[in-house]
Coordinates of C-alpha atoms in Angstrom, one line a residue:
X1 CA 0.0 0.0 0.0
X2 CA 1.4 3.4 -0.9
X3 CA 2.1 6.0 1.8
X4 CA -0.7 8.3 0.7
X5 CA -3.3 5.6 1.1
X6 CA -2.2 4.4 4.5
X7 CA -5.1 4.7 7.0
X8 CA -2.7 6.3 9.5
X9 CA -2.0 9.1 7.0
X10 CA -5.4 9.3 5.4
X11 CA -7.6 9.6 8.5
X12 CA -6.1 12.8 9.9
X13 CA -6.3 14.4 6.4
X14 CA -10.0 13.5 6.2
X15 CA -10.6 14.7 9.7
X16 CA -8.9 18.0 9.0
X17 CA -10.8 18.6 5.8
X18 CA -14.1 17.6 7.3
X19 CA -13.3 19.8 10.4
X20 CA -12.6 22.9 8.3
X21 CA -15.7 22.4 6.2
X22 CA -17.8 21.9 9.5
X23 CA -16.2 25.1 10.8
X24 CA -17.3 27.0 7.6
X25 CA -20.8 25.6 8.1
X26 CA -20.9 26.8 11.7
X27 CA -19.7 30.3 10.6
X28 CA -22.2 30.5 7.7
X29 CA -25.0 29.4 10.0
X30 CA -24.1 32.1 12.6
X31 CA -23.9 34.8 10.0
X32 CA -27.2 34.0 8.3
X33 CA -29.3 32.9 11.3
X34 CA -28.2 34.7 14.5
X35 CA -29.3 38.2 13.3
X36 CA -27.7 41.2 15.0
X37 CA -26.1 40.9 18.4
X38 CA -27.8 44.0 19.9
X39 CA -31.2 42.4 19.3
X40 CA -30.9 41.0 22.9
X41 CA -30.3 37.4 22.1
X42 CA -26.8 37.0 23.4
X43 CA -26.9 33.4 24.6
X44 CA -27.1 32.0 21.1
X45 CA -24.0 34.1 20.2
X46 CA -22.1 32.7 23.2
X47 CA -23.1 29.1 22.2
X48 CA -22.1 29.8 18.6
X49 CA -18.7 31.2 19.7
X50 CA -17.9 28.2 21.8
X51 CA -19.0 25.7 19.2
X52 CA -17.0 27.5 16.5
X53 CA -13.9 27.5 18.6
X54 CA -14.3 23.9 19.6
X55 CA -14.6 22.8 15.9
X56 CA -11.7 25.0 15.1
X57 CA -9.5 23.4 17.7
X58 CA -10.4 19.9 16.6
X59 CA -9.7 20.7 12.9
X60 CA -6.3 22.2 13.7
X61 CA -5.4 19.3 16.0
X62 CA -6.2 16.9 13.1
X63 CA -4.1 19.0 10.7
X64 CA -1.0 18.4 12.9
X65 CA -0.9 14.8 11.8
X66 CA -1.5 15.4 8.1
X67 CA 1.5 14.6 5.8
X68 CA 3.6 17.7 5.4
X69 CA 3.2 17.8 1.6
X70 CA -0.5 18.3 1.9
X71 CA -0.6 20.7 4.8
X72 CA -0.1 24.0 3.0
X73 CA -2.7 23.3 0.4
X74 CA -5.3 22.4 3.1
X75 CA -4.4 25.5 5.1
X76 CA -4.9 27.8 2.2
X77 CA -8.0 26.0 0.9
X78 CA -9.5 26.1 4.3
X79 CA -8.7 29.8 4.6
X80 CA -10.7 30.5 1.4
X81 CA -13.6 28.3 2.5
X82 CA -13.9 29.7 6.0
X83 CA -13.5 33.3 4.7
X84 CA -16.1 32.9 2.0
X85 CA -18.5 31.5 4.6
X86 CA -18.0 34.6 6.6
X87 CA -19.3 36.7 3.6
X88 CA -22.8 35.1 3.7
X89 CA -24.4 37.9 5.7
X90 CA -24.0 41.5 6.9
X91 CA -22.0 42.5 10.0
X92 CA -23.6 40.8 13.0
X93 CA -21.8 42.1 16.1
X94 CA -20.8 45.7 15.2
X95 CA -21.8 48.6 13.0
X96 CA -18.2 50.0 12.7
X97 CA -18.0 49.3 9.0
X98 CA -20.9 51.7 8.5
X99 CA -18.7 54.5 9.7
X100 CA -15.9 53.1 7.5
X101 CA -18.2 53.4 4.5
X102 CA -19.3 56.9 5.4
X103 CA -15.7 58.1 5.9
X104 CA -14.8 56.6 2.5
X105 CA -17.8 58.2 0.8
X106 CA -17.0 61.6 2.3
X107 CA -13.4 61.4 1.1
X108 CA -14.4 60.4 -2.3
X109 CA -16.3 63.7 -2.6
X110 CA -13.2 65.6 -1.6
X111 CA -14.1 66.4 2.0
X112 CA -12.0 65.6 5.0
X113 CA -13.6 62.9 7.3
X114 CA -12.5 65.0 10.3
X115 CA -14.4 68.1 9.2
X116 CA -18.1 67.2 9.8
X117 CA -20.2 64.8 11.8
X118 CA -22.5 62.3 10.0
X119 CA -25.5 64.3 11.2
X120 CA -24.2 67.6 9.8
X121 CA -26.4 69.0 7.1
X122 CA -23.3 70.1 5.3
X123 CA -23.0 66.6 3.9
X124 CA -26.7 65.8 3.6
X125 CA -26.3 65.4 -0.2
X126 CA -23.9 62.5 0.2
X127 CA -26.1 60.3 2.4
X128 CA -27.0 56.9 0.7
X129 CA -30.3 55.4 1.7
X130 CA -28.9 52.2 3.1
X131 CA -26.8 54.2 5.7
X132 CA -29.5 56.9 6.3
X133 CA -32.9 55.4 5.8
X134 CA -36.1 57.4 6.4
X135 CA -37.9 57.1 9.7
X136 CA -41.0 54.9 9.7
X137 CA -44.0 56.6 11.3
X138 CA -41.7 59.2 12.7
X139 CA -39.4 56.8 14.5
X140 CA -36.5 54.5 14.1
X141 CA -37.9 51.8 16.5
X142 CA -38.9 49.5 13.6
X143 CA -35.3 49.7 12.3
X144 CA -33.6 48.7 15.6
X145 CA -31.1 47.4 16.5
X146 CA -29.0 48.3 13.4
X147 CA -30.2 51.8 13.1
X148 CA -30.8 54.7 15.5
X149 CA -31.9 58.3 15.2
X150 CA -29.6 60.6 13.3
X151 CA -30.1 63.5 15.7
X152 CA -30.2 67.3 15.4
X153 CA -30.6 68.7 11.9
X154 CA -31.7 65.4 10.4
X155 CA -34.7 64.5 12.4
X156 CA -36.4 62.6 9.5
X157 CA -33.6 60.1 9.1
X158 CA -32.1 57.1 10.9
X159 CA -28.5 55.9 10.6
X160 CA -26.4 52.8 10.9
X161 CA -23.5 54.8 12.2
X162 CA -22.8 54.7 15.9
X163 CA -22.0 58.1 17.5
X164 CA -23.4 60.1 14.5
X165 CA -23.0 63.3 16.5
X166 CA -19.2 63.2 16.6
X167 CA -16.5 63.2 14.0
X168 CA -14.5 60.1 13.2
X169 CA -11.9 58.7 15.5
X170 CA -9.8 56.7 13.0
X171 CA -6.2 57.7 12.2
X172 CA -5.0 58.6 8.6
X173 CA -3.9 55.1 7.4
X174 CA -7.3 53.8 8.3
X175 CA -8.9 56.7 6.4
X176 CA -6.8 55.9 3.3
X177 CA -8.0 52.3 3.6
X178 CA -11.6 53.5 3.8
X179 CA -11.2 55.8 0.8
X180 CA -9.4 53.1 -1.2
X181 CA -12.0 50.4 -0.6
X182 CA -14.9 52.8 -1.5
X183 CA -13.1 54.4 -4.5
X184 CA -14.3 52.0 -7.2
X185 CA -17.8 51.2 -5.8
X186 CA -21.0 53.3 -5.9
X187 CA -22.3 54.9 -2.7
X188 CA -25.2 52.4 -2.9
X189 CA -22.8 49.4 -2.3
X190 CA -23.3 48.4 1.3
X191 CA -21.1 46.2 3.5
X192 CA -19.7 43.8 1.0
X193 CA -16.8 45.9 -0.3
X194 CA -15.2 46.0 3.1
X195 CA -16.0 42.3 3.8
X196 CA -14.3 41.3 0.5
X197 CA -11.3 43.6 1.3
X198 CA -11.0 42.1 4.8
X199 CA -11.0 38.6 3.3
X200 CA -8.3 39.5 0.8
X201 CA -6.1 41.0 3.6
X202 CA -6.7 37.9 5.9
X203 CA -5.7 35.6 3.0
X204 CA -2.6 37.7 2.4
X205 CA -1.7 37.3 6.1
X206 CA -2.1 33.6 5.7
X207 CA 0.2 33.4 2.7
X208 CA 2.7 35.6 4.5
X209 CA 2.7 33.4 7.6
X210 CA 3.2 30.2 5.5
X211 CA 6.2 31.8 3.8
X212 CA 7.8 32.9 7.1
X213 CA 7.1 29.5 8.7
X214 CA 8.9 27.9 5.9
X215 CA 11.8 30.3 6.1
X216 CA 12.3 29.7 9.8
X217 CA 11.9 25.9 9.4
X218 CA 8.6 25.4 11.3
X219 CA 5.6 23.3 10.2
X220 CA 3.1 25.3 8.1
X221 CA 0.1 23.9 9.9
X222 CA 0.6 26.6 12.5
X223 CA -0.7 29.1 9.9
X224 CA -4.2 27.5 10.4
X225 CA -4.4 29.3 13.8
X226 CA -4.9 32.5 11.8
X227 CA -6.3 31.1 8.5
X228 CA -9.2 29.1 10.2
X229 CA -9.7 31.2 13.3
X230 CA -13.4 32.0 14.0
X231 CA -12.2 35.3 15.4
X232 CA -10.5 36.2 12.1
X233 CA -13.5 35.1 10.1
X234 CA -15.9 37.1 12.3
X235 CA -13.9 40.3 12.9
X236 CA -11.8 40.6 9.7
X237 CA -14.4 39.5 7.2
X238 CA -18.0 39.5 8.5
X239 CA -17.6 42.7 10.6
X240 CA -14.6 43.8 8.4
X241 CA -12.8 45.7 11.2
X242 CA -9.9 47.8 10.1
X243 CA -7.8 46.2 12.8
X244 CA -7.0 43.4 10.3
X245 CA -5.1 46.0 8.2
X246 CA -3.2 47.1 11.3
X247 CA -2.4 43.5 12.2
X248 CA -1.2 42.7 8.7
X249 CA 1.1 45.8 8.6
X250 CA 2.4 45.2 12.1
X251 CA 3.2 41.5 11.3
X252 CA 4.9 42.5 8.0
X253 CA 6.9 45.2 9.9
X254 CA 8.1 42.9 12.6
X255 CA 9.1 40.2 10.0
X256 CA 11.0 42.7 7.9
X257 CA 12.9 44.2 10.8
X258 CA 13.7 40.7 12.2
X259 CA 15.0 39.6 8.8
X260 CA 17.3 42.6 8.5
X261 CA 15.2 45.2 6.8
X262 CA 14.6 47.9 9.5
X263 CA 13.9 50.7 7.0
X264 CA 11.1 48.8 5.2
X265 CA 10.0 47.4 8.5
X266 CA 9.8 50.8 10.0
X267 CA 7.6 52.0 7.1
X268 CA 5.2 49.1 7.7
X269 CA 5.2 49.7 11.5
X270 CA 4.5 53.4 11.1
X271 CA 1.6 52.6 8.7
X272 CA 0.3 50.0 11.2
X273 CA 0.3 52.6 14.0
X274 CA -1.5 55.1 11.8
X275 CA -4.2 52.5 11.2
X276 CA -4.9 51.7 14.9
X277 CA -2.6 53.1 17.5
X278 CA -2.2 49.9 19.5
X279 CA 0.3 48.3 17.0
X280 CA 2.9 50.6 18.5
X281 CA 3.4 48.0 21.2
X282 CA 5.2 45.6 18.9
X283 CA 8.5 47.7 18.9
X284 CA 10.2 46.5 22.1
X285 CA 11.1 42.9 21.1
X286 CA 12.8 44.2 18.0
X287 CA 15.3 46.5 19.6
X288 CA 17.8 44.0 20.9
X289 CA 20.3 45.0 18.2
X290 CA 21.3 48.5 17.3
X291 CA 20.5 48.5 13.6
X292 CA 16.9 47.6 14.3
X293 CA 16.5 51.0 16.1
X294 CA 16.3 52.6 12.7
X295 CA 12.7 51.3 12.6
X296 CA 11.7 53.8 15.3
X297 CA 12.5 57.1 13.6
X298 CA 11.3 55.7 10.2
X299 CA 8.1 54.6 11.8
X300 CA 7.5 57.9 13.5
X301 CA 8.3 59.8 10.3
X302 CA 5.8 57.6 8.3
X303 CA 3.2 58.1 11.1
X304 CA 3.6 61.9 10.9
X305 CA 3.7 62.0 7.1
X306 CA 0.4 60.1 6.8
X307 CA -1.2 62.9 8.9
X308 CA 0.0 65.7 6.7
X309 CA -2.7 65.7 4.0
X310 CA -5.4 65.7 6.7
X311 CA -3.7 68.4 8.8
X312 CA -3.5 70.6 5.8
X313 CA -7.3 70.3 5.2
X314 CA -8.6 70.1 8.7
X315 CA -5.9 71.3 11.1
X316 CA -5.7 69.9 14.6
X317 CA -9.2 68.5 14.3
X318 CA -7.5 65.4 12.8
X319 CA -7.6 64.0 16.4
X320 CA -11.3 63.7 15.8
X321 CA -13.3 62.1 18.6
X322 CA -10.4 60.0 19.8
X323 CA -9.8 61.8 23.2
X324 CA -13.6 61.7 23.9
X325 CA -13.7 58.1 23.0
X326 CA -10.9 57.2 25.4
X327 CA -12.7 59.0 28.2
X328 CA -16.1 57.5 27.3
X329 CA -14.6 54.0 27.2
X330 CA -13.2 54.3 30.7
X331 CA -9.5 54.4 29.8
X332 CA -8.8 57.8 31.5
X333 CA -10.2 56.9 34.9
X334 CA -9.2 53.3 35.0
X335 CA -12.7 51.9 35.2
X336 CA -12.2 49.9 32.0
X337 CA -9.6 47.5 33.3
X338 CA -11.4 44.3 34.3
X339 CA -8.6 42.4 36.0
X340 CA -6.7 45.3 37.5
X341 CA -9.9 46.8 38.9
X342 CA -10.2 43.8 41.2
X343 CA -7.2 45.2 43.1
X344 CA -7.1 48.9 42.5
X345 CA -9.3 51.4 40.7
X346 CA -9.2 55.0 39.4
X347 CA -5.9 56.6 38.8
X348 CA -4.1 53.9 40.7
X349 CA -5.5 51.3 38.3
X350 CA -4.2 53.3 35.3
X351 CA -0.8 53.4 36.9
X352 CA -0.7 49.7 37.5
X353 CA -1.8 49.0 33.9
X354 CA 1.0 51.3 32.7
X355 CA 3.6 49.6 34.8
X356 CA 2.5 46.2 33.7
X357 CA 2.8 47.1 30.1
X358 CA 6.2 48.8 30.6
X359 CA 7.5 45.7 32.5
X360 CA 6.3 43.4 29.7
X361 CA 8.0 45.6 27.2
X362 CA 11.2 45.7 29.1
X363 CA 11.3 41.9 29.5
X364 CA 10.5 41.5 25.9
X365 CA 13.3 43.9 24.9
X366 CA 15.9 42.3 27.1
X367 CA 15.1 38.6 26.5
X368 CA 13.9 38.4 23.0
X369 CA 16.1 37.3 20.1
X370 CA 15.7 40.2 17.7
X371 CA 16.1 37.8 14.7
X372 CA 13.2 35.7 16.1
X373 CA 11.1 38.1 18.2
X374 CA 7.9 36.2 18.0
X375 CA 7.6 35.0 21.6
X376 CA 8.5 38.5 22.8
X377 CA 5.7 39.9 20.7
X378 CA 3.3 37.5 22.2
X379 CA 4.4 38.4 25.7
X380 CA 4.1 42.2 25.3
X381 CA 0.8 42.1 23.3
X382 CA -0.7 39.4 25.6
X383 CA 0.2 41.2 28.8
X384 CA -1.1 44.5 27.4
X385 CA -4.4 42.9 26.6
X386 CA -4.7 41.2 30.0
X387 CA -3.9 44.6 31.7
X388 CA -6.1 46.8 29.5
X389 CA -8.8 44.2 29.2
X390 CA -10.3 45.4 25.8
X391 CA -14.0 44.7 25.5
X392 CA -14.0 44.3 21.7
X393 CA -12.8 41.0 20.1
X394 CA -11.2 42.6 17.0
X395 CA -8.3 43.9 19.1
X396 CA -7.1 40.3 19.4
X397 CA -6.4 40.2 15.7
X398 CA -3.0 41.8 16.5
X399 CA -2.0 38.8 18.7
X400 CA -2.8 35.9 16.5
X401 CA 0.0 36.2 13.8
X402 CA 2.6 36.2 16.6
X403 CA 1.1 33.2 18.3
X404 CA 1.4 31.4 14.9
X405 CA 5.1 32.4 14.5
X406 CA 6.0 31.7 18.1
X407 CA 4.1 28.4 18.6
X408 CA 2.8 29.7 21.9
X409 CA -0.8 28.5 21.2
X410 CA -1.8 28.9 24.9
X411 CA -2.0 32.7 24.4
X412 CA -5.0 32.2 22.1
X413 CA -7.0 31.7 25.2
X414 CA -6.9 35.5 25.6
X415 CA -8.5 35.8 22.1
X416 CA -11.3 33.5 23.2
X417 CA -11.8 35.4 26.4
X418 CA -12.1 38.7 24.5
X419 CA -14.4 37.1 21.9
X420 CA -16.7 35.9 24.7
X421 CA -16.6 39.4 26.2
X422 CA -17.7 40.7 22.9
X423 CA -20.9 38.7 22.8
X424 CA -21.7 38.7 26.6
X425 CA -21.0 42.1 28.2
X426 CA -20.6 41.0 31.8
X427 CA -17.6 42.4 33.6
X428 CA -17.7 39.8 36.3
X429 CA -17.9 37.0 33.7
X430 CA -15.1 38.6 31.7
X431 CA -12.9 38.6 34.8
X432 CA -13.4 34.8 35.1
X433 CA -12.6 34.3 31.4
X434 CA -9.4 36.4 31.6
X435 CA -8.4 34.5 34.8
X436 CA -9.0 31.2 33.0
X437 CA -6.8 32.5 30.2
X438 CA -4.0 33.4 32.7
X439 CA -4.3 29.9 34.2
X440 CA -4.0 28.2 30.8
X441 CA -1.0 30.3 29.9
X442 CA 0.8 29.7 33.2
X443 CA 0.1 26.0 33.3
X444 CA 1.2 25.4 29.7
X445 CA 4.3 27.5 30.1
X446 CA 5.3 25.6 33.2
X447 CA 4.7 22.3 31.4
X448 CA 6.7 23.4 28.4
X449 CA 9.5 24.6 30.5
X450 CA 9.6 21.3 32.5
X451 CA 9.5 19.3 29.3
X452 CA 12.4 21.3 27.8
X453 CA 14.4 20.6 30.9
X454 CA 13.8 16.9 30.7
X455 CA 14.8 16.9 27.0
X456 CA 18.0 18.8 27.9
X457 CA 18.9 16.4 30.6
X458 CA 18.1 13.4 28.4
X459 CA 20.4 14.8 25.7
X460 CA 23.2 15.4 28.3
X461 CA 22.9 11.8 29.7
X462 CA 22.9 10.4 26.2
X463 CA 26.0 12.4 25.2
X464 CA 27.8 11.1 28.3
X465 CA 27.0 7.5 27.5
X466 CA 28.3 7.9 23.9
X467 CA 31.5 9.7 24.9
X468 CA 34.3 7.1 24.9
X469 CA 36.5 9.2 27.2
X470 CA 34.0 9.1 29.9

């Protein structure tokens, strides 16, 4: 019997393929049947999240035992299948892409997205019906939960945009992404352009991870942790969050710097930070050798240059609603930090969070191999998420590529905790989920450390037995 027909080789391949197809089915069902999260039916979303992650884990586990020559094809094919399944319906946990579309439409007309709020009558002529439908019987109640009242100056309309009374919060690279995606589609095109764009970016990340894994000599099945992730399918494709662009640029920047291209890496990292500010935390593990420090001034320069066109048209208003958003979300007074608030609150909590992030950054800087900084990236990003405790699952997109490259799969438990927080907004439950993630990380890390010690001792004893002098 040939090797490819041996049951021991064929069975895991079948299980992996069936598993990823089942995962695609679960995702398609959720997108088409669960409706919109804010409708109040949160329990089905929690059940769907747990089922999707369970099927995902089983499929990846089976993939580990597939013959190496088939793995890459299955990973890439599965990425396409899962990603296409995520296109089957409109956004179901967030309306952020409605704001993306509006910012893109506004820029296409030649107006700065930082100049006017969505409810401003100055842009009334740009409003497409799908983003700004008319009220029914004088109210938006029949259009809930996706739509709300538009507010002053536009009382006859509803809108899918959250916070329509404030200007955008998104930095310039995100705005260029919004403008680029909307450039070649009519204003009547709804959510699909950003969903397709998110799928293309996520597939690009998958291909990039496969190439890097091959270069560093690690099995390519690890790329499935991104390619098949329910979180990536939901947040990069269905809900098409711009964070996937930031994660892609940050990953590319770290890889380029690690492989000896600090200038190009700095360009990518500057663009990543100008997409969503949080990718700035990936710098410390890269800085263990002096030539990598070039990435810092280059990144800062790119970040500043991307702001120039918007500053010229809008002035200091380019900060948009970002300061107000940070205050509204509880970052300024420390009330947002789920784990830290168990011990301290208020300004003291903010200080503790800052110290935790700085300590993680310092450890990552001192202990990371700058040519293989993946584990350091996981540490600094993971500790930041544990300390800050973001309530939105799309933030975790930044963590997953480095989990893939480092092999530290246990840190995915943070992504699951944040995903559960996104569909069940209970602070007390979130604390338990984060605590469970910490427990998983600690236990697996200790077991891995102990195992590596046993392997080291075994090799030492073996070498002594084989040494004729001894």
